[in-house]
Amino acid sequence: MSIWRCITPIALGLASLGIHPSHAQENFPSRPLTIINPWAAGSPTDVMARTLAEEMHKQLGQSIVVISREGGSGVIGMNVLAQSAPDGLTMAFTPMTPITIQPHYIKGLKLSPEAVQPLCGVTENILGVSVRADSPYKTITELVTAARQKPLNYGSPGPNSAPYLAIDQLERDQKLQLNHIPYKGDSGSIQELLAGRLDFVSSIAASAAPQVRAGKLRLLAVSSEHRHPAFPDIPTFKELGMKVREDSFAGLFVPRGVPEAALAKLDAACASAAKSEPVKRIAQSGDQVVNYQNRQQWQQRISAEFRKQGETAKRNGATQ
């Protein structure tokens, strides 16, 4: 067989331009890049994506445009990413929810850790339980004790959201029956709590933080491995002997099939951006925690979380 038959059309095209494929990877990126924000424009995810774009631009030497493709709790934007060309020029920044949780509950959804390539973890959104400042429940233990006497009403961003799943764990661990009222996002449930129509909310702690600092809400506990650095006096469920652990990490993803050389450059740029002062400042102002995870660590985190959420979905009677 002639050696020329072994050369791919792409390689021939590059050769016609005097470019060897390995050189093309070494010179990556040769064109501007895009970061997809699968959530609303102006959201904390969008703000962080734009900050990452600015900082990664400094490392990669190419401009990075952020575009919003919101809808379906992040599913629409991540589907766009999964179908993008695997050239390393398109990324998405999102909490892991549309990859690790939604596939277990949405019939026919093709998203999974195998559908996209986890690139790097960047931040953690710590989840927490909040009550009104004038609530009779001063601690999470008091709230649980009261819930054993009568069902309490609580709000979350909706079924299968990470804050909802944290309370699902609390119900099973403490043998409670609570009344769940879903809302579109954290703001709706927090407003209802402030109005006195809920007993507590489960949300991203950052969403409740302004009202906590204003003295209108009280944060009782967080579901992370460690305490929230902005609220060091608030215990974790784990510290209190309750088996509740629900993480909410966010990071960058790319399509499957991106060449190794491009992946390495993107991960290195992400690592540098995560250490930058602008990213730290934006995270702190939004009560997020910078928690960089390299490609291997992020892949392991996503795979483990996908398995965990699959077990939860089966236990909850999901049909997927």
Tab-separated table of C-alpha atoms in Angstrom:
chain	number	residue	atom	x	y	z
A	1	MET	CA	0.000	0.000	0.000
A	2	SER	CA	1.307	3.451	-0.852
A	3	ILE	CA	2.265	5.522	2.157
A	4	TRP	CA	0.094	8.352	0.826
A	5	ARG	CA	-3.032	6.233	1.373
A	6	CYS	CA	-2.221	6.192	5.079
A	7	ILE	CA	-2.296	9.955	5.369
A	8	THR	CA	-5.660	11.314	6.460
A	9	PRO	CA	-7.437	14.011	4.463
A	10	ILE	CA	-6.824	16.417	7.355
A	11	ALA	CA	-3.111	15.702	7.265
A	12	LEU	CA	-3.077	16.214	3.492
A	13	GLY	CA	-4.844	19.512	3.907
A	14	LEU	CA	-2.346	20.659	6.476
A	15	ALA	CA	0.522	19.423	4.341
A	16	SER	CA	-0.750	21.454	1.408
A	17	LEU	CA	-0.425	24.517	3.616
A	18	GLY	CA	3.026	23.506	4.731
A	19	ILE	CA	1.794	22.632	8.234
A	20	HIS	CA	2.559	19.321	9.903
A	21	PRO	CA	-0.217	18.030	12.274
A	22	SER	CA	2.161	17.961	15.256
A	23	HIS	CA	3.113	21.566	14.543
A	24	ALA	CA	-0.572	22.521	14.500
A	25	GLN	CA	-0.972	21.086	18.007
A	26	GLU	CA	2.209	22.771	19.199
A	27	ASN	CA	0.890	26.118	17.957
A	28	PHE	CA	-2.502	25.652	19.645
A	29	PRO	CA	-4.537	27.784	19.850
A	30	SER	CA	-4.191	29.501	16.495
A	31	ARG	CA	-7.696	31.042	16.596
A	32	PRO	CA	-9.989	32.680	19.190
A	33	LEU	CA	-11.762	30.388	21.675
A	34	THR	CA	-15.281	30.229	23.106
A	35	ILE	CA	-16.578	29.431	26.581
A	36	ILE	CA	-20.237	28.382	26.720
A	37	ASN	CA	-22.169	29.528	29.786
A	38	PRO	CA	-25.106	27.060	30.092
A	39	TRP	CA	-26.844	29.321	32.615
A	40	ALA	CA	-28.407	32.786	32.547
A	41	ALA	CA	-26.390	35.778	31.395
A	42	GLY	CA	-25.324	37.766	34.430
A	43	SER	CA	-25.517	34.749	36.749
A	44	PRO	CA	-22.591	33.952	39.086
A	45	THR	CA	-21.579	31.202	36.642
A	46	ASP	CA	-21.518	33.729	33.800
A	47	VAL	CA	-19.445	36.206	35.824
A	48	MET	CA	-16.890	33.551	36.722
A	49	ALA	CA	-16.761	32.281	33.121
A	50	ARG	CA	-15.908	35.795	31.912
A	51	THR	CA	-13.222	36.183	34.566
A	52	LEU	CA	-11.703	32.845	33.560
A	53	ALA	CA	-11.809	33.916	29.916
A	54	GLU	CA	-9.807	37.060	30.685
A	55	GLU	CA	-7.203	35.194	32.719
A	56	MET	CA	-6.842	32.261	30.313
A	57	HIS	CA	-6.457	34.724	27.446
A	58	LYS	CA	-3.253	35.928	29.119
A	59	GLN	CA	-1.871	32.385	29.046
A	60	LEU	CA	-3.093	31.268	25.628
A	61	GLY	CA	-2.556	34.458	23.652
A	62	GLN	CA	-5.962	34.280	21.961
A	63	SER	CA	-9.191	36.087	22.792
A	64	ILE	CA	-11.906	34.015	24.507
A	65	VAL	CA	-15.573	34.897	23.978
A	66	VAL	CA	-18.254	33.846	26.483
A	67	ILE	CA	-21.683	33.015	25.044
A	68	SER	CA	-24.826	32.038	26.983
A	69	ARG	CA	-26.813	28.944	25.998
A	70	GLU	CA	-29.146	28.698	28.975
A	71	GLY	CA	-32.039	26.328	29.552
A	72	GLY	CA	-32.852	22.919	30.954
A	73	SER	CA	-30.783	23.416	34.114
A	74	GLY	CA	-27.600	23.595	32.072
A	75	VAL	CA	-28.527	20.748	29.725
A	76	ILE	CA	-28.978	22.836	26.566
A	77	GLY	CA	-25.566	24.473	26.751
A	78	MET	CA	-23.801	21.227	27.561
A	79	ASN	CA	-25.479	19.512	24.613
A	80	VAL	CA	-24.119	22.297	22.414
A	81	LEU	CA	-20.656	21.620	23.803
A	82	ALA	CA	-20.916	17.859	23.280
A	83	GLN	CA	-21.735	18.437	19.610
A	84	SER	CA	-18.938	20.979	19.034
A	85	ALA	CA	-15.800	20.245	17.024
A	86	PRO	CA	-13.143	18.533	19.182
A	87	ASP	CA	-10.474	21.087	18.342
A	88	GLY	CA	-10.082	22.529	21.835
A	89	LEU	CA	-11.477	25.898	20.804
A	90	THR	CA	-14.841	25.426	22.550
A	91	MET	CA	-15.237	24.990	26.302
A	92	ALA	CA	-18.106	25.263	28.788
A	93	PHE	CA	-18.052	26.426	32.391
A	94	THR	CA	-20.757	24.967	34.625
A	95	PRO	CA	-21.553	23.322	37.939
A	96	MET	CA	-21.421	19.547	37.477
A	97	THR	CA	-25.226	19.157	37.808
A	98	PRO	CA	-26.084	18.751	34.079
A	99	ILE	CA	-23.458	16.009	33.743
A	100	THR	CA	-23.790	14.151	37.044
A	101	ILE	CA	-27.456	14.562	38.099
A	102	GLN	CA	-29.751	15.405	35.180
A	103	PRO	CA	-28.840	12.335	33.033
A	104	HIS	CA	-30.364	10.073	35.699
A	105	TYR	CA	-33.721	11.849	35.630
A	106	ILE	CA	-34.268	13.090	32.054
A	107	LYS	CA	-35.291	10.320	29.685
A	108	GLY	CA	-33.218	10.124	26.526
A	109	LEU	CA	-30.615	12.644	27.698
A	110	LYS	CA	-27.270	11.713	26.174
A	111	LEU	CA	-25.137	13.729	28.566
A	112	SER	CA	-22.775	11.848	30.890
A	113	PRO	CA	-19.093	11.916	31.893
A	114	GLU	CA	-18.445	10.043	28.625
A	115	ALA	CA	-20.201	12.626	26.461
A	116	VAL	CA	-17.848	15.481	27.347
A	117	GLN	CA	-14.269	15.738	28.610
A	118	PRO	CA	-13.832	17.241	32.098
A	119	LEU	CA	-10.966	19.734	31.781
A	120	CYS	CA	-10.447	21.301	35.218
A	121	GLY	CA	-12.356	22.084	38.389
A	122	VAL	CA	-12.359	25.721	39.480
A	123	THR	CA	-14.810	26.555	42.274
A	124	GLU	CA	-17.083	25.061	44.905
A	125	ASN	CA	-20.560	26.370	45.721
A	126	ILE	CA	-21.183	25.245	49.278
A	127	LEU	CA	-24.803	24.373	50.057
A	128	GLY	CA	-26.561	25.268	53.281
A	129	VAL	CA	-29.806	25.321	55.256
A	130	SER	CA	-31.167	28.713	56.333
A	131	VAL	CA	-34.068	29.920	58.497
A	132	ARG	CA	-35.454	33.354	59.279
A	133	ALA	CA	-33.586	35.267	61.966
A	134	ASP	CA	-36.672	35.110	64.199
A	135	SER	CA	-37.126	31.352	63.692
A	136	PRO	CA	-37.461	29.285	66.865
A	137	TYR	CA	-34.837	26.919	65.414
A	138	LYS	CA	-31.430	28.185	66.500
A	139	THR	CA	-29.530	25.078	65.352
A	140	ILE	CA	-30.002	22.337	62.788
A	141	THR	CA	-30.465	19.899	65.672
A	142	GLU	CA	-33.423	21.928	66.935
A	143	LEU	CA	-34.892	22.001	63.424
A	144	VAL	CA	-34.579	18.208	63.096
A	145	THR	CA	-36.160	17.710	66.520
A	146	ALA	CA	-39.113	19.900	65.514
A	147	ALA	CA	-39.461	18.049	62.195
A	148	ARG	CA	-39.928	14.793	64.089
A	149	GLN	CA	-42.980	16.324	65.768
A	150	LYS	CA	-44.576	17.790	62.644
A	151	PRO	CA	-43.703	18.040	58.916
A	152	LEU	CA	-41.891	21.278	58.125
A	153	ASN	CA	-42.145	23.148	54.812
A	154	TYR	CA	-38.953	23.861	52.943
A	155	GLY	CA	-38.002	25.329	49.584
A	156	SER	CA	-35.265	24.406	47.104
A	157	PRO	CA	-34.361	25.204	43.470
A	158	GLY	CA	-36.405	22.180	42.446
A	159	PRO	CA	-36.496	18.374	42.308
A	160	ASN	CA	-33.140	16.745	41.612
A	161	SER	CA	-31.226	19.957	42.300
A	162	ALA	CA	-28.208	19.612	44.579
A	163	PRO	CA	-29.877	21.545	47.457
A	164	TYR	CA	-32.931	19.262	47.190
A	165	LEU	CA	-30.742	16.143	47.241
A	166	ALA	CA	-29.014	17.377	50.396
A	167	ILE	CA	-32.364	17.480	52.211
A	168	ASP	CA	-33.288	14.109	50.714
A	169	GLN	CA	-30.211	12.733	52.495
A	170	LEU	CA	-31.231	14.502	55.719
A	171	GLU	CA	-34.719	12.972	55.560
A	172	ARG	CA	-33.346	9.468	55.132
A	173	ASP	CA	-30.616	9.853	57.738
A	174	GLN	CA	-32.876	11.382	60.391
A	175	LYS	CA	-36.054	9.516	59.335
A	176	LEU	CA	-38.032	12.681	58.608
A	177	GLN	CA	-40.952	13.513	56.343
A	178	LEU	CA	-40.703	17.076	55.085
A	179	ASN	CA	-42.907	19.043	52.693
A	180	HIS	CA	-40.857	20.075	49.679
A	181	ILE	CA	-41.900	23.166	47.718
A	182	PRO	CA	-39.863	23.652	44.524
A	183	TYR	CA	-38.935	27.042	43.060
A	184	LYS	CA	-37.105	28.256	39.985
A	185	GLY	CA	-33.752	29.040	41.523
A	186	ASP	CA	-32.720	30.051	45.027
A	187	SER	CA	-34.167	33.571	45.003
A	188	GLY	CA	-37.791	32.420	44.926
A	189	SER	CA	-37.497	30.170	47.959
A	190	ILE	CA	-35.501	32.758	49.902
A	191	GLN	CA	-38.157	35.410	49.277
A	192	GLU	CA	-40.848	32.999	50.477
A	193	LEU	CA	-38.801	32.233	53.579
A	194	LEU	CA	-38.428	35.937	54.317
A	195	ALA	CA	-42.195	36.305	53.891
A	196	GLY	CA	-42.744	33.629	56.536
A	197	ARG	CA	-44.306	31.042	54.247
A	198	LEU	CA	-41.533	28.463	54.664
A	199	ASP	CA	-39.819	26.964	57.687
A	200	PHE	CA	-36.412	26.779	56.002
A	201	VAL	CA	-34.647	26.716	52.650
A	202	SER	CA	-31.902	24.591	51.185
A	203	SER	CA	-29.816	26.612	48.747
A	204	ILE	CA	-26.351	27.610	47.706
A	205	ALA	CA	-25.035	29.353	50.818
A	206	ALA	CA	-23.920	32.276	48.642
A	207	SER	CA	-27.543	32.922	47.631
A	208	ALA	CA	-28.579	33.367	51.263
A	209	ALA	CA	-25.393	35.173	52.306
A	210	PRO	CA	-26.597	38.779	51.739
A	211	GLN	CA	-29.667	38.196	53.925
A	212	VAL	CA	-27.568	36.350	56.512
A	213	ARG	CA	-25.179	39.296	56.744
A	214	ALA	CA	-28.126	41.688	56.919
A	215	GLY	CA	-29.408	39.815	59.942
A	216	LYS	CA	-32.618	38.645	58.237
A	217	LEU	CA	-31.664	34.978	57.856
A	218	ARG	CA	-29.657	32.539	59.930
A	219	LEU	CA	-27.469	29.845	58.357
A	220	LEU	CA	-27.707	26.622	60.386
A	221	ALA	CA	-25.465	24.072	58.645
A	222	VAL	CA	-23.628	23.345	55.403
A	223	SER	CA	-23.498	20.065	53.476
A	224	SER	CA	-19.873	20.259	52.342
A	225	GLU	CA	-16.849	18.357	53.648
A	226	HIS	CA	-15.485	21.503	55.314
A	227	ARG	CA	-16.991	24.656	56.774
A	228	HIS	CA	-17.623	27.648	54.532
A	229	PRO	CA	-14.644	30.030	54.922
A	230	ALA	CA	-17.014	33.023	54.864
A	231	PHE	CA	-19.046	31.515	57.731
A	232	PRO	CA	-16.493	29.674	59.884
A	233	ASP	CA	-18.870	29.393	62.851
A	234	ILE	CA	-21.453	27.356	60.912
A	235	PRO	CA	-20.962	23.576	61.310
A	236	THR	CA	-21.145	20.912	58.644
A	237	PHE	CA	-23.787	18.188	58.921
A	238	LYS	CA	-20.914	15.724	59.205
A	239	GLU	CA	-19.605	17.447	62.341
A	240	LEU	CA	-23.025	17.018	63.920
A	241	GLY	CA	-23.084	13.293	63.222
A	242	MET	CA	-25.571	13.526	60.344
A	243	LYS	CA	-24.884	11.624	57.115
A	244	VAL	CA	-25.472	14.522	54.741
A	245	ARG	CA	-22.850	15.400	52.111
A	246	GLU	CA	-23.828	17.082	48.872
A	247	ASP	CA	-21.116	18.828	46.871
A	248	SER	CA	-21.549	21.429	44.168
A	249	PHE	CA	-18.329	21.972	42.228
A	250	ALA	CA	-18.012	23.933	38.982
A	251	GLY	CA	-15.402	23.723	36.262
A	252	LEU	CA	-14.525	23.652	32.595
A	253	PHE	CA	-15.431	20.948	30.084
A	254	VAL	CA	-14.528	20.385	26.422
A	255	PRO	CA	-15.872	17.979	23.766
A	256	ARG	CA	-14.520	14.436	23.700
A	257	GLY	CA	-11.671	13.879	21.257
A	258	VAL	CA	-9.643	17.049	21.819
A	259	PRO	CA	-5.947	16.287	21.136
A	260	GLU	CA	-3.762	15.693	24.184
A	261	ALA	CA	-1.471	18.643	23.449
A	262	ALA	CA	-4.439	21.021	23.387
A	263	LEU	CA	-5.881	19.523	26.594
A	264	ALA	CA	-2.559	20.009	28.383
A	265	LYS	CA	-2.332	23.665	27.334
A	266	LEU	CA	-5.926	24.390	28.337
A	267	ASP	CA	-5.500	22.703	31.727
A	268	ALA	CA	-2.298	24.655	32.376
A	269	ALA	CA	-4.079	27.901	31.485
A	270	CYS	CA	-6.953	26.954	33.799
A	271	ALA	CA	-4.521	26.256	36.656
A	272	SER	CA	-2.905	29.654	36.213
A	273	ALA	CA	-6.290	31.395	36.037
A	274	ALA	CA	-7.549	29.656	39.198
A	275	LYS	CA	-4.539	31.032	41.096
A	276	SER	CA	-5.011	34.569	39.787
A	277	GLU	CA	-6.145	37.433	41.986
A	278	PRO	CA	-9.143	38.346	39.748
A	279	VAL	CA	-10.579	34.801	40.014
A	280	LYS	CA	-9.987	34.727	43.776
A	281	ARG	CA	-11.605	38.146	44.113
A	282	ILE	CA	-14.703	37.229	42.080
A	283	ALA	CA	-15.070	33.951	43.987
A	284	GLN	CA	-14.790	35.694	47.337
A	285	SER	CA	-17.250	38.431	46.387
A	286	GLY	CA	-19.737	35.724	45.401
A	287	ASP	CA	-19.076	33.584	48.502
A	288	GLN	CA	-17.656	30.799	46.349
A	289	VAL	CA	-14.527	28.814	47.186
A	290	VAL	CA	-11.705	28.425	44.662
A	291	ASN	CA	-10.911	24.720	44.498
A	292	TYR	CA	-8.736	23.970	41.467
A	293	GLN	CA	-8.710	20.342	40.320
A	294	ASN	CA	-6.522	19.265	37.415
A	295	ARG	CA	-7.833	17.202	34.525
A	296	GLN	CA	-7.301	13.828	36.213
A	297	GLN	CA	-8.753	14.979	39.530
A	298	TRP	CA	-11.744	16.638	37.842
A	299	GLN	CA	-12.405	13.514	35.755
A	300	GLN	CA	-12.345	11.366	38.903
A	301	ARG	CA	-14.627	13.809	40.741
A	302	ILE	CA	-17.180	13.848	37.913
A	303	SER	CA	-17.147	10.050	37.492
A	304	ALA	CA	-17.557	9.431	41.234
A	305	GLU	CA	-20.356	11.978	41.507
A	306	PHE	CA	-22.129	10.464	38.487
A	307	ARG	CA	-22.088	7.030	40.135
A	308	LYS	CA	-23.278	8.455	43.459
A	309	GLN	CA	-26.167	10.318	41.849
A	310	GLY	CA	-27.106	7.216	39.862
A	311	GLU	CA	-27.485	5.264	43.098
A	312	THR	CA	-29.579	8.088	44.570
A	313	ALA	CA	-31.801	8.173	41.489
A	314	LYS	CA	-32.485	4.417	41.719
A	315	ARG	CA	-33.255	4.725	45.395
A	316	ASN	CA	-35.675	7.569	44.628
A	317	GLY	CA	-37.434	5.515	41.975
A	318	ALA	CA	-36.075	7.224	38.876
A	319	THR	CA	-36.840	5.250	35.723
A	320	GLN	CA	-33.602	6.019	33.863
